Amino acid sequence: MTRRTPRPLSWLICAVVALSFSVPYANLRAQQAAPQIRTLLQSKLDALHEESGAPGVNVGIVLADGTAIGIAAGHADTALGLPMEPTSRLMQGSVGKTYVAAVAMQLIHEGVLDLDAHVSDYLGEESWYTRIPNHSAVTVRHLMTHTSGVIRYEFDDRFIGDLIAAPEKVWQPEELLSYLFDTHAPFAPGEGWEYSDTNYIILGMIIERLTGNSYYNEMRRRLLVHLQLENTVPTNTRRIPGLVQGYAGVDNLFRVPDAVIVDGEFAINPQFEWTGGGVVSTTEDLALWAKALYEGRAFDESMLPIMLDGVPARLGPNTEYGLGVIIRPTPLGVSWGHSGFFPGYLTEMAYFPDHQIAVAVQINSSDFQNLNMPVGRILIELATAVAESR
């Protein structure tokens, strides 16, 4: 098997519209939000930002009729006094798994990938494969729902030390997996739930094996070009155009500087995240993605119920995890989406099928000790304002 230059941290705090898969999505960008709705949302965001303690907040909203709104508050860089703008790009963290899941759903629909096949059917010939926990029983579905028992690599102290020591290193997927070789699984596949980036790193390897192409090329070809998400790009380099400064806090898990971008370069190489997240975007692009994804435009619409068939997840009361999607109850009814973390950035993305609206919120801080509210609260309050304005 040929290995491509990767790629891959993410972390979780973390109905259907009957439209054809082939319907163009460009008209969303051409529509302009009603001035009164934009004014209402900006006022609400300004108040929430003031209370939040975040340096800056970026928000994307797509209304039921497809109107896209981008608003922002606060600073993109506090030292330079640069304002956050709707055109600012931020790290998505684990929200990037939603693109991986969408590519996988396309492959399943094409008959190329079997959701209930054992992972060993695709990677079993690799010399290292039997060193993966639960290697003989894990299926693709187990990977996608985080029920595999394959533990995280990204919070391993050895990995973090190596990541900091070699900020220019380009990580291969096998190197990431090596941090969990010969470790004990906390549960048998399908008998528990534990969020783990490792699941989606393995899924990315399967995607590359089946397509003969790099994952990022498949993501671009199958999703970004089709949906015209021009402000969504891979985090496969230390220099990412348009990425705003992020603030990780003084005593952060990854031991990076508080301001994570130094002289235009990320303090560590975000390339390692790969299919565990691995995406940066404007927040408006992210909201456009959420509406497209959960209205059946990212893959054949008939596959959406399969994606939304979730299992109980330890992410809050009555919350489930489907195939790369968090399914949770909210005051606005059920929401489908994802949460994301990368040092210096937090993201929440949600689609509300009862209202057919998508909302995404990103902040340029993961300094939890100095944040006064969860990003999810900002999202719900803005979504509520939209729903009540109709």
CSV table of C-alpha atoms in Angstrom, one decimal:
chain,number,residue,atom,x,y,z
A,1,MET,CA,0.0,0.0,0.0
A,2,THR,CA,1.3,3.4,-0.9
A,3,ARG,CA,1.2,5.9,2.0
A,4,ARG,CA,0.4,9.5,1.2
A,5,THR,CA,1.9,12.4,3.0
A,6,PRO,CA,-0.6,13.1,5.8
A,7,ARG,CA,-2.3,14.6,7.7
A,8,PRO,CA,-3.5,14.0,10.9
A,9,LEU,CA,-6.3,16.2,17.9
A,10,SER,CA,-9.4,16.7,18.6
A,11,TRP,CA,-11.6,16.5,21.5
A,12,LEU,CA,-15.2,16.6,22.4
A,13,ILE,CA,-16.9,18.7,25.1
A,14,CYS,CA,-18.4,17.9,22.8
A,15,ALA,CA,-37.0,16.2,9.2
A,16,VAL,CA,-34.8,15.7,6.3
A,17,VAL,CA,-35.4,18.1,3.3
A,18,ALA,CA,-36.3,16.3,0.1
A,19,LEU,CA,-33.8,17.7,-2.2
A,20,SER,CA,-31.7,15.9,-4.8
A,21,PHE,CA,-28.0,15.1,-4.1
A,22,SER,CA,-27.1,16.9,-7.3
A,23,VAL,CA,-28.9,20.2,-6.5
A,24,PRO,CA,-26.3,23.1,-6.7
A,25,TYR,CA,-25.6,24.9,-3.4
A,26,ALA,CA,-24.2,28.1,-4.8
A,27,ASN,CA,-27.4,30.0,-4.5
A,28,LEU,CA,-26.9,30.1,-0.7
A,29,ARG,CA,-24.1,32.5,-1.1
A,30,ALA,CA,-26.0,34.8,-3.5
A,31,GLN,CA,-28.8,35.4,-1.1
A,32,GLN,CA,-28.6,38.3,1.4
A,33,ALA,CA,-30.0,38.1,5.0
A,34,ALA,CA,-32.8,40.4,5.8
A,35,PRO,CA,-31.2,43.4,7.5
A,36,GLN,CA,-33.4,43.2,10.6
A,37,ILE,CA,-32.4,39.6,11.2
A,38,ARG,CA,-28.7,40.3,10.8
A,39,THR,CA,-29.0,43.3,13.1
A,40,LEU,CA,-30.8,41.2,15.7
A,41,LEU,CA,-28.2,38.5,15.6
A,42,GLN,CA,-25.2,40.9,15.7
A,43,SER,CA,-26.7,42.6,18.8
A,44,LYS,CA,-27.2,39.2,20.4
A,45,LEU,CA,-23.7,38.0,19.5
A,46,ASP,CA,-22.1,41.2,20.9
A,47,ALA,CA,-23.8,40.7,24.2
A,48,LEU,CA,-22.8,37.0,24.4
A,49,HIS,CA,-19.2,37.8,23.4
A,50,GLU,CA,-19.0,40.4,26.2
A,51,GLU,CA,-20.1,37.8,28.7
A,52,SER,CA,-18.1,34.9,27.3
A,53,GLY,CA,-14.6,35.9,28.0
A,54,ALA,CA,-13.5,34.7,24.6
A,55,PRO,CA,-11.1,36.9,22.6
A,56,GLY,CA,-13.2,36.6,19.5
A,57,VAL,CA,-16.3,34.8,18.3
A,58,ASN,CA,-17.2,33.9,14.7
A,59,VAL,CA,-20.7,32.7,13.8
A,60,GLY,CA,-22.3,31.2,10.7
A,61,ILE,CA,-26.1,30.8,10.3
A,62,VAL,CA,-28.0,29.4,7.3
A,63,LEU,CA,-31.8,30.0,7.5
A,64,ALA,CA,-34.5,27.6,6.3
A,65,ASP,CA,-34.7,29.3,3.0
A,66,GLY,CA,-31.0,29.0,2.4
A,67,THR,CA,-30.0,32.5,3.3
A,68,ALA,CA,-26.4,32.5,4.7
A,69,ILE,CA,-25.3,34.9,7.4
A,70,GLY,CA,-21.8,35.5,8.7
A,71,ILE,CA,-21.2,37.6,11.8
A,72,ALA,CA,-18.4,38.1,14.2
A,73,ALA,CA,-17.4,39.9,17.5
A,74,GLY,CA,-14.2,40.6,19.4
A,75,HIS,CA,-10.6,40.1,18.3
A,76,ALA,CA,-8.8,37.8,15.9
A,77,ASP,CA,-5.5,38.9,17.5
A,78,THR,CA,-5.6,40.6,20.9
A,79,ALA,CA,-1.9,41.8,20.8
A,80,LEU,CA,-2.3,43.4,17.4
A,81,GLY,CA,-5.9,44.6,18.0
A,82,LEU,CA,-7.2,42.9,14.9
A,83,PRO,CA,-10.9,42.4,14.8
A,84,MET,CA,-12.6,39.1,14.2
A,85,GLU,CA,-14.3,39.1,10.8
A,86,PRO,CA,-16.8,36.8,9.2
A,87,THR,CA,-14.1,36.0,6.7
A,88,SER,CA,-11.7,34.8,9.4
A,89,ARG,CA,-10.7,31.2,9.4
A,90,LEU,CA,-10.6,29.0,12.5
A,91,MET,CA,-9.6,25.5,13.4
A,92,GLN,CA,-12.6,23.1,13.5
A,93,GLY,CA,-11.0,20.4,15.6
A,94,SER,CA,-13.1,17.2,15.8
A,95,VAL,CA,-15.9,18.7,13.6
A,96,GLY,CA,-13.6,17.7,10.8
A,97,LYS,CA,-14.8,14.1,11.4
A,98,THR,CA,-18.1,15.0,9.8
A,99,TYR,CA,-16.3,15.3,6.4
A,100,VAL,CA,-14.6,11.9,6.9
A,101,ALA,CA,-18.0,10.4,7.7
A,102,ALA,CA,-19.6,11.9,4.6
A,103,VAL,CA,-16.8,10.5,2.4
A,104,ALA,CA,-17.3,7.1,4.1
A,105,MET,CA,-21.1,7.3,3.5
A,106,GLN,CA,-20.5,7.9,-0.2
A,107,LEU,CA,-18.3,4.8,-0.4
A,108,ILE,CA,-20.9,2.8,1.5
A,109,HIS,CA,-23.6,3.8,-1.0
A,110,GLU,CA,-21.2,3.0,-3.9
A,111,GLY,CA,-20.8,-0.5,-2.5
A,112,VAL,CA,-17.1,0.0,-2.0
A,113,LEU,CA,-17.1,0.1,1.8
A,114,ASP,CA,-19.1,-2.2,4.0
A,115,LEU,CA,-20.2,-0.6,7.3
A,116,ASP,CA,-20.3,-4.0,9.1
A,117,ALA,CA,-17.2,-5.5,7.7
A,118,HIS,CA,-14.3,-6.1,10.0
A,119,VAL,CA,-11.5,-3.6,9.8
A,120,SER,CA,-9.1,-6.5,9.3
A,121,ASP,CA,-10.8,-7.0,5.9
A,122,TYR,CA,-9.2,-3.8,4.7
A,123,LEU,CA,-6.0,-3.4,6.8
A,124,GLY,CA,-5.4,-6.9,8.2
A,125,GLU,CA,-2.4,-7.5,6.0
A,126,GLU,CA,-0.5,-4.6,7.5
A,127,SER,CA,2.4,-5.8,9.7
A,128,TRP,CA,1.3,-3.7,12.7
A,129,TYR,CA,-2.4,-4.5,12.5
A,130,THR,CA,-2.6,-7.2,15.1
A,131,ARG,CA,-1.0,-4.8,17.7
A,132,ILE,CA,-4.2,-2.7,17.6
A,133,PRO,CA,-6.6,-3.3,20.6
A,134,ASN,CA,-9.6,-5.5,19.6
A,135,HIS,CA,-8.1,-5.9,16.2
A,136,SER,CA,-9.9,-9.1,15.3
A,137,ALA,CA,-13.4,-8.0,16.1
A,138,VAL,CA,-13.6,-4.2,15.3
A,139,THR,CA,-15.9,-3.2,12.4
A,140,VAL,CA,-16.2,0.0,10.4
A,141,ARG,CA,-19.4,0.8,12.3
A,142,HIS,CA,-17.5,0.5,15.6
A,143,LEU,CA,-15.0,3.0,14.4
A,144,MET,CA,-17.6,5.5,13.2
A,145,THR,CA,-19.6,5.3,16.4
A,146,HIS,CA,-16.7,5.2,18.8
A,147,THR,CA,-17.7,1.8,20.1
A,148,SER,CA,-14.5,0.0,19.0
A,149,GLY,CA,-12.6,0.1,22.3
A,150,VAL,CA,-9.6,1.5,20.4
A,151,ILE,CA,-8.3,4.1,22.8
A,152,ARG,CA,-7.0,7.6,22.1
A,153,TYR,CA,-3.5,8.2,20.9
A,154,GLU,CA,-3.7,12.1,21.0
A,155,PHE,CA,-3.6,12.6,24.8
A,156,ASP,CA,-0.7,10.1,25.4
A,157,ASP,CA,2.1,11.9,27.2
A,158,ARG,CA,4.7,10.3,24.9
A,159,PHE,CA,2.9,11.5,21.8
A,160,ILE,CA,2.6,15.1,23.2
A,161,GLY,CA,6.2,15.1,24.1
A,162,ASP,CA,7.3,13.9,20.6
A,163,LEU,CA,4.9,16.4,19.0
A,164,ILE,CA,6.5,19.3,20.8
A,165,ALA,CA,10.0,18.1,20.3
A,166,ALA,CA,9.6,17.9,16.5
A,167,PRO,CA,7.3,20.7,15.4
A,168,GLU,CA,8.2,20.2,11.7
A,169,LYS,CA,7.6,16.5,11.7
A,170,VAL,CA,5.1,15.2,9.1
A,171,TRP,CA,3.3,12.3,10.9
A,172,GLN,CA,2.3,9.1,9.2
A,173,PRO,CA,-0.9,7.4,10.4
A,174,GLU,CA,1.0,4.3,11.5
A,175,GLU,CA,3.2,6.4,13.8
A,176,LEU,CA,0.1,7.8,15.5
A,177,LEU,CA,-1.3,4.3,16.0
A,178,SER,CA,2.0,3.1,17.5
A,179,TYR,CA,1.3,5.0,20.7
A,180,LEU,CA,-1.5,2.4,21.5
A,181,PHE,CA,0.2,-0.7,20.1
A,182,ASP,CA,-0.2,-3.7,22.5
A,183,THR,CA,-2.4,-1.7,24.9
A,184,HIS,CA,-5.5,-3.1,26.6
A,185,ALA,CA,-8.9,-2.2,25.3
A,186,PRO,CA,-11.3,-0.9,28.0
A,187,PHE,CA,-14.2,-2.9,26.5
A,188,ALA,CA,-15.0,-5.3,23.7
A,189,PRO,CA,-16.3,-3.8,20.4
A,190,GLY,CA,-19.9,-2.8,20.7
A,191,GLU,CA,-20.0,-3.2,24.5
A,192,GLY,CA,-19.1,0.4,25.5
A,193,TRP,CA,-18.5,3.9,24.2
A,194,GLU,CA,-15.4,6.1,24.4
A,195,TYR,CA,-14.5,9.0,22.1
A,196,SER,CA,-11.3,8.4,20.3
A,197,ASP,CA,-9.6,10.2,17.4
A,198,THR,CA,-7.8,6.9,16.7
A,199,ASN,CA,-11.1,5.5,15.3
A,200,TYR,CA,-11.1,8.1,12.5
A,201,ILE,CA,-7.4,7.8,11.8
A,202,ILE,CA,-8.0,4.1,11.0
A,203,LEU,CA,-11.1,5.1,9.0
A,204,GLY,CA,-9.0,7.5,7.0
A,205,MET,CA,-6.5,4.8,6.2
A,206,ILE,CA,-9.3,2.6,4.9
A,207,ILE,CA,-10.6,5.4,2.7
A,208,GLU,CA,-7.2,5.8,1.2
A,209,ARG,CA,-6.8,2.1,0.7
A,210,LEU,CA,-10.1,1.8,-1.1
A,211,THR,CA,-9.9,5.0,-3.3
A,212,GLY,CA,-6.2,4.9,-4.1
A,213,ASN,CA,-6.1,8.6,-3.4
A,214,SER,CA,-5.3,10.8,-0.4
A,215,TYR,CA,-8.1,11.5,1.9
A,216,TYR,CA,-7.8,15.3,1.5
A,217,ASN,CA,-8.1,14.9,-2.3
A,218,GLU,CA,-11.2,12.8,-1.8
A,219,MET,CA,-12.7,15.3,0.6
A,220,ARG,CA,-12.1,18.1,-1.9
A,221,ARG,CA,-13.3,16.2,-4.9
A,222,ARG,CA,-16.4,14.6,-3.3
A,223,LEU,CA,-17.5,17.4,-1.0
A,224,LEU,CA,-15.8,20.8,-1.1
A,225,VAL,CA,-16.0,21.3,-4.9
A,226,HIS,CA,-19.5,19.9,-5.2
A,227,LEU,CA,-20.8,22.1,-2.4
A,228,GLN,CA,-18.6,25.1,-3.3
A,229,LEU,CA,-17.1,25.4,0.1
A,230,GLU,CA,-14.3,27.6,-1.0
A,231,ASN,CA,-13.2,28.7,2.5
A,232,THR,CA,-12.7,25.2,3.9
A,233,VAL,CA,-9.1,23.8,3.6
A,234,PRO,CA,-7.0,21.1,5.2
A,235,THR,CA,-4.8,21.8,8.2
A,236,ASN,CA,-1.8,20.0,6.6
A,237,THR,CA,0.8,22.7,7.2
A,238,ARG,CA,2.1,24.9,10.0
A,239,ARG,CA,1.2,28.0,7.9
A,240,ILE,CA,-2.5,28.2,7.1
A,241,PRO,CA,-3.6,31.3,5.2
A,242,GLY,CA,-6.3,33.3,6.9
A,243,LEU,CA,-6.1,31.4,10.2
A,244,VAL,CA,-6.6,33.8,13.1
A,245,GLN,CA,-4.5,33.7,16.3
A,246,GLY,CA,-5.7,31.1,18.8
A,247,TYR,CA,-5.2,31.2,22.6
A,248,ALA,CA,-4.7,27.9,24.4
A,249,GLY,CA,-4.1,29.3,28.0
A,250,VAL,CA,-0.9,29.3,29.9
A,251,ASP,CA,-1.1,25.7,31.4
A,252,ASN,CA,-2.6,23.8,28.4
A,253,LEU,CA,-2.6,20.1,27.8
A,254,PHE,CA,-0.3,20.3,24.8
A,255,ARG,CA,2.2,22.6,26.4
A,256,VAL,CA,2.1,25.1,23.5
A,257,PRO,CA,2.4,28.9,24.0
A,258,ASP,CA,-0.8,30.7,25.0
A,259,ALA,CA,-0.8,32.4,21.6
A,260,VAL,CA,-0.4,29.3,19.4
A,261,ILE,CA,0.8,31.0,16.2
A,262,VAL,CA,4.3,32.3,16.4
A,263,ASP,CA,5.8,34.3,13.5
A,264,GLY,CA,3.0,33.0,11.2
A,265,GLU,CA,3.6,29.3,12.1
A,266,PHE,CA,1.6,27.1,14.4
A,267,ALA,CA,3.7,26.1,17.5
A,268,ILE,CA,3.1,22.4,16.6
A,269,ASN,CA,2.4,20.8,13.3
A,270,PRO,CA,-1.5,20.5,13.1
A,271,GLN,CA,-1.0,18.1,10.1
A,272,PHE,CA,-1.0,15.2,12.6
A,273,GLU,CA,-4.7,15.7,13.2
A,274,TRP,CA,-5.6,14.5,9.7
A,275,THR,CA,-8.9,12.5,9.7
A,276,GLY,CA,-9.3,13.0,13.5
A,277,GLY,CA,-10.3,16.6,12.5
A,278,GLY,CA,-7.9,18.3,10.1
A,279,VAL,CA,-10.0,21.2,8.7
A,280,VAL,CA,-10.0,25.0,9.0
A,281,SER,CA,-12.7,27.2,7.6
A,282,THR,CA,-14.8,30.3,8.0
A,283,THR,CA,-17.7,29.8,10.3
A,284,GLU,CA,-20.2,30.7,7.5
A,285,ASP,CA,-18.7,27.9,5.4
A,286,LEU,CA,-19.1,25.5,8.3
A,287,ALA,CA,-22.8,26.4,8.7
A,288,LEU,CA,-23.3,25.9,5.0
A,289,TRP,CA,-21.7,22.5,5.4
A,290,ALA,CA,-24.0,21.6,8.2
A,291,LYS,CA,-27.1,22.4,6.3
A,292,ALA,CA,-25.9,20.5,3.2
A,293,LEU,CA,-24.8,17.5,5.2
A,294,TYR,CA,-27.9,17.1,7.2
A,295,GLU,CA,-30.3,17.8,4.4
A,296,GLY,CA,-28.8,15.0,2.3
A,297,ARG,CA,-26.6,16.9,-0.1
A,298,ALA,CA,-23.2,15.5,0.9
A,299,PHE,CA,-24.1,12.0,-0.1
A,300,ASP,CA,-27.2,10.1,-1.3
A,301,GLU,CA,-30.1,11.2,0.8
A,302,SER,CA,-31.3,7.7,1.4
A,303,MET,CA,-28.2,7.1,3.6
A,304,LEU,CA,-29.0,9.9,6.1
A,305,PRO,CA,-31.1,7.6,8.4
A,306,ILE,CA,-28.2,5.3,8.6
A,307,MET,CA,-25.9,8.1,9.7
A,308,LEU,CA,-28.4,9.2,12.3
A,309,ASP,CA,-28.9,5.8,13.8
A,310,GLY,CA,-27.0,6.5,17.0
A,311,VAL,CA,-25.8,4.8,20.2
A,312,PRO,CA,-25.8,6.2,23.7
A,313,ALA,CA,-22.8,8.5,24.2
A,314,ARG,CA,-21.3,10.1,27.3
A,315,LEU,CA,-21.7,13.6,25.9
A,316,GLY,CA,-24.7,14.8,28.0
A,317,PRO,CA,-28.2,13.6,29.0
A,318,ASN,CA,-30.0,11.6,26.3
A,319,THR,CA,-27.2,12.2,23.8
A,320,GLU,CA,-26.3,9.7,21.1
A,321,TYR,CA,-23.5,9.4,18.6
A,322,GLY,CA,-24.3,8.2,15.1
A,323,LEU,CA,-21.8,7.9,12.2
A,324,GLY,CA,-19.7,11.0,12.8
A,325,VAL,CA,-22.7,12.9,14.3
A,326,ILE,CA,-23.7,14.0,17.8
A,327,ILE,CA,-27.5,13.7,18.2
A,328,ARG,CA,-28.7,15.7,21.2
A,329,PRO,CA,-31.9,17.1,22.6
A,330,THR,CA,-32.2,20.9,22.8
A,331,PRO,CA,-34.9,23.5,23.6
A,332,LEU,CA,-35.4,23.7,19.8
A,333,GLY,CA,-35.9,20.0,19.4
A,334,VAL,CA,-33.3,17.5,18.3
A,335,SER,CA,-30.0,18.7,16.9
A,336,TRP,CA,-27.5,17.0,14.6
A,337,GLY,CA,-23.9,18.2,14.6
A,338,HIS,CA,-20.5,18.0,16.2
A,339,SER,CA,-18.2,19.7,18.7
A,340,GLY,CA,-14.5,20.4,18.2
A,341,PHE,CA,-11.3,21.2,20.0
A,342,PHE,CA,-7.8,22.1,18.9
A,343,PRO,CA,-5.3,24.0,21.0
A,344,GLY,CA,-6.5,27.6,20.8
A,345,TYR,CA,-9.9,27.0,19.2
A,346,LEU,CA,-13.3,25.6,20.1
A,347,THR,CA,-16.2,24.8,17.7
A,348,GLU,CA,-19.8,23.9,17.8
A,349,MET,CA,-21.9,23.0,14.8
A,350,ALA,CA,-25.6,22.1,14.8
A,351,TYR,CA,-28.5,21.6,12.4
A,352,PHE,CA,-32.1,21.8,13.8
A,353,PRO,CA,-34.4,19.7,11.6
A,354,ASP,CA,-37.6,21.0,13.2
A,355,HIS,CA,-36.6,24.5,12.0
A,356,GLN,CA,-34.3,23.6,9.0
A,357,ILE,CA,-31.6,26.0,10.2
A,358,ALA,CA,-27.9,25.4,10.7
A,359,VAL,CA,-25.7,27.3,13.2
A,360,ALA,CA,-22.0,27.2,13.7
A,361,VAL,CA,-20.0,29.0,16.4
A,362,GLN,CA,-16.2,29.2,16.7
A,363,ILE,CA,-14.0,31.0,19.2
A,364,ASN,CA,-10.2,31.5,19.1
A,365,SER,CA,-9.6,30.2,22.6
A,366,SER,CA,-9.4,26.8,24.4
A,367,ASP,CA,-8.4,28.5,27.7
A,368,PHE,CA,-11.2,26.9,29.6
A,369,GLN,CA,-10.3,28.5,32.9
A,370,ASN,CA,-10.9,32.0,31.5
A,371,LEU,CA,-14.0,31.2,29.5
A,372,ASN,CA,-17.3,32.1,31.2
A,373,MET,CA,-19.7,30.1,29.0
A,374,PRO,CA,-19.6,27.0,26.8
A,375,VAL,CA,-19.6,27.6,23.1
A,376,GLY,CA,-22.8,25.5,22.9
A,377,ARG,CA,-24.7,28.1,24.9
A,378,ILE,CA,-23.8,30.7,22.3
A,379,LEU,CA,-25.0,28.5,19.6
A,380,ILE,CA,-28.4,27.7,21.3
A,381,GLU,CA,-29.1,31.3,22.1
A,382,LEU,CA,-28.4,32.4,18.5
A,383,ALA,CA,-30.4,29.5,17.1
A,384,THR,CA,-33.3,30.4,19.4
A,385,ALA,CA,-33.2,34.0,18.3
A,386,VAL,CA,-33.4,32.9,14.7
A,387,ALA,CA,-36.3,30.5,15.4
A,388,GLU,CA,-38.2,33.2,17.3
A,389,SER,CA,-37.7,35.8,14.6
A,390,ARG,CA,-39.6,33.7,12.0
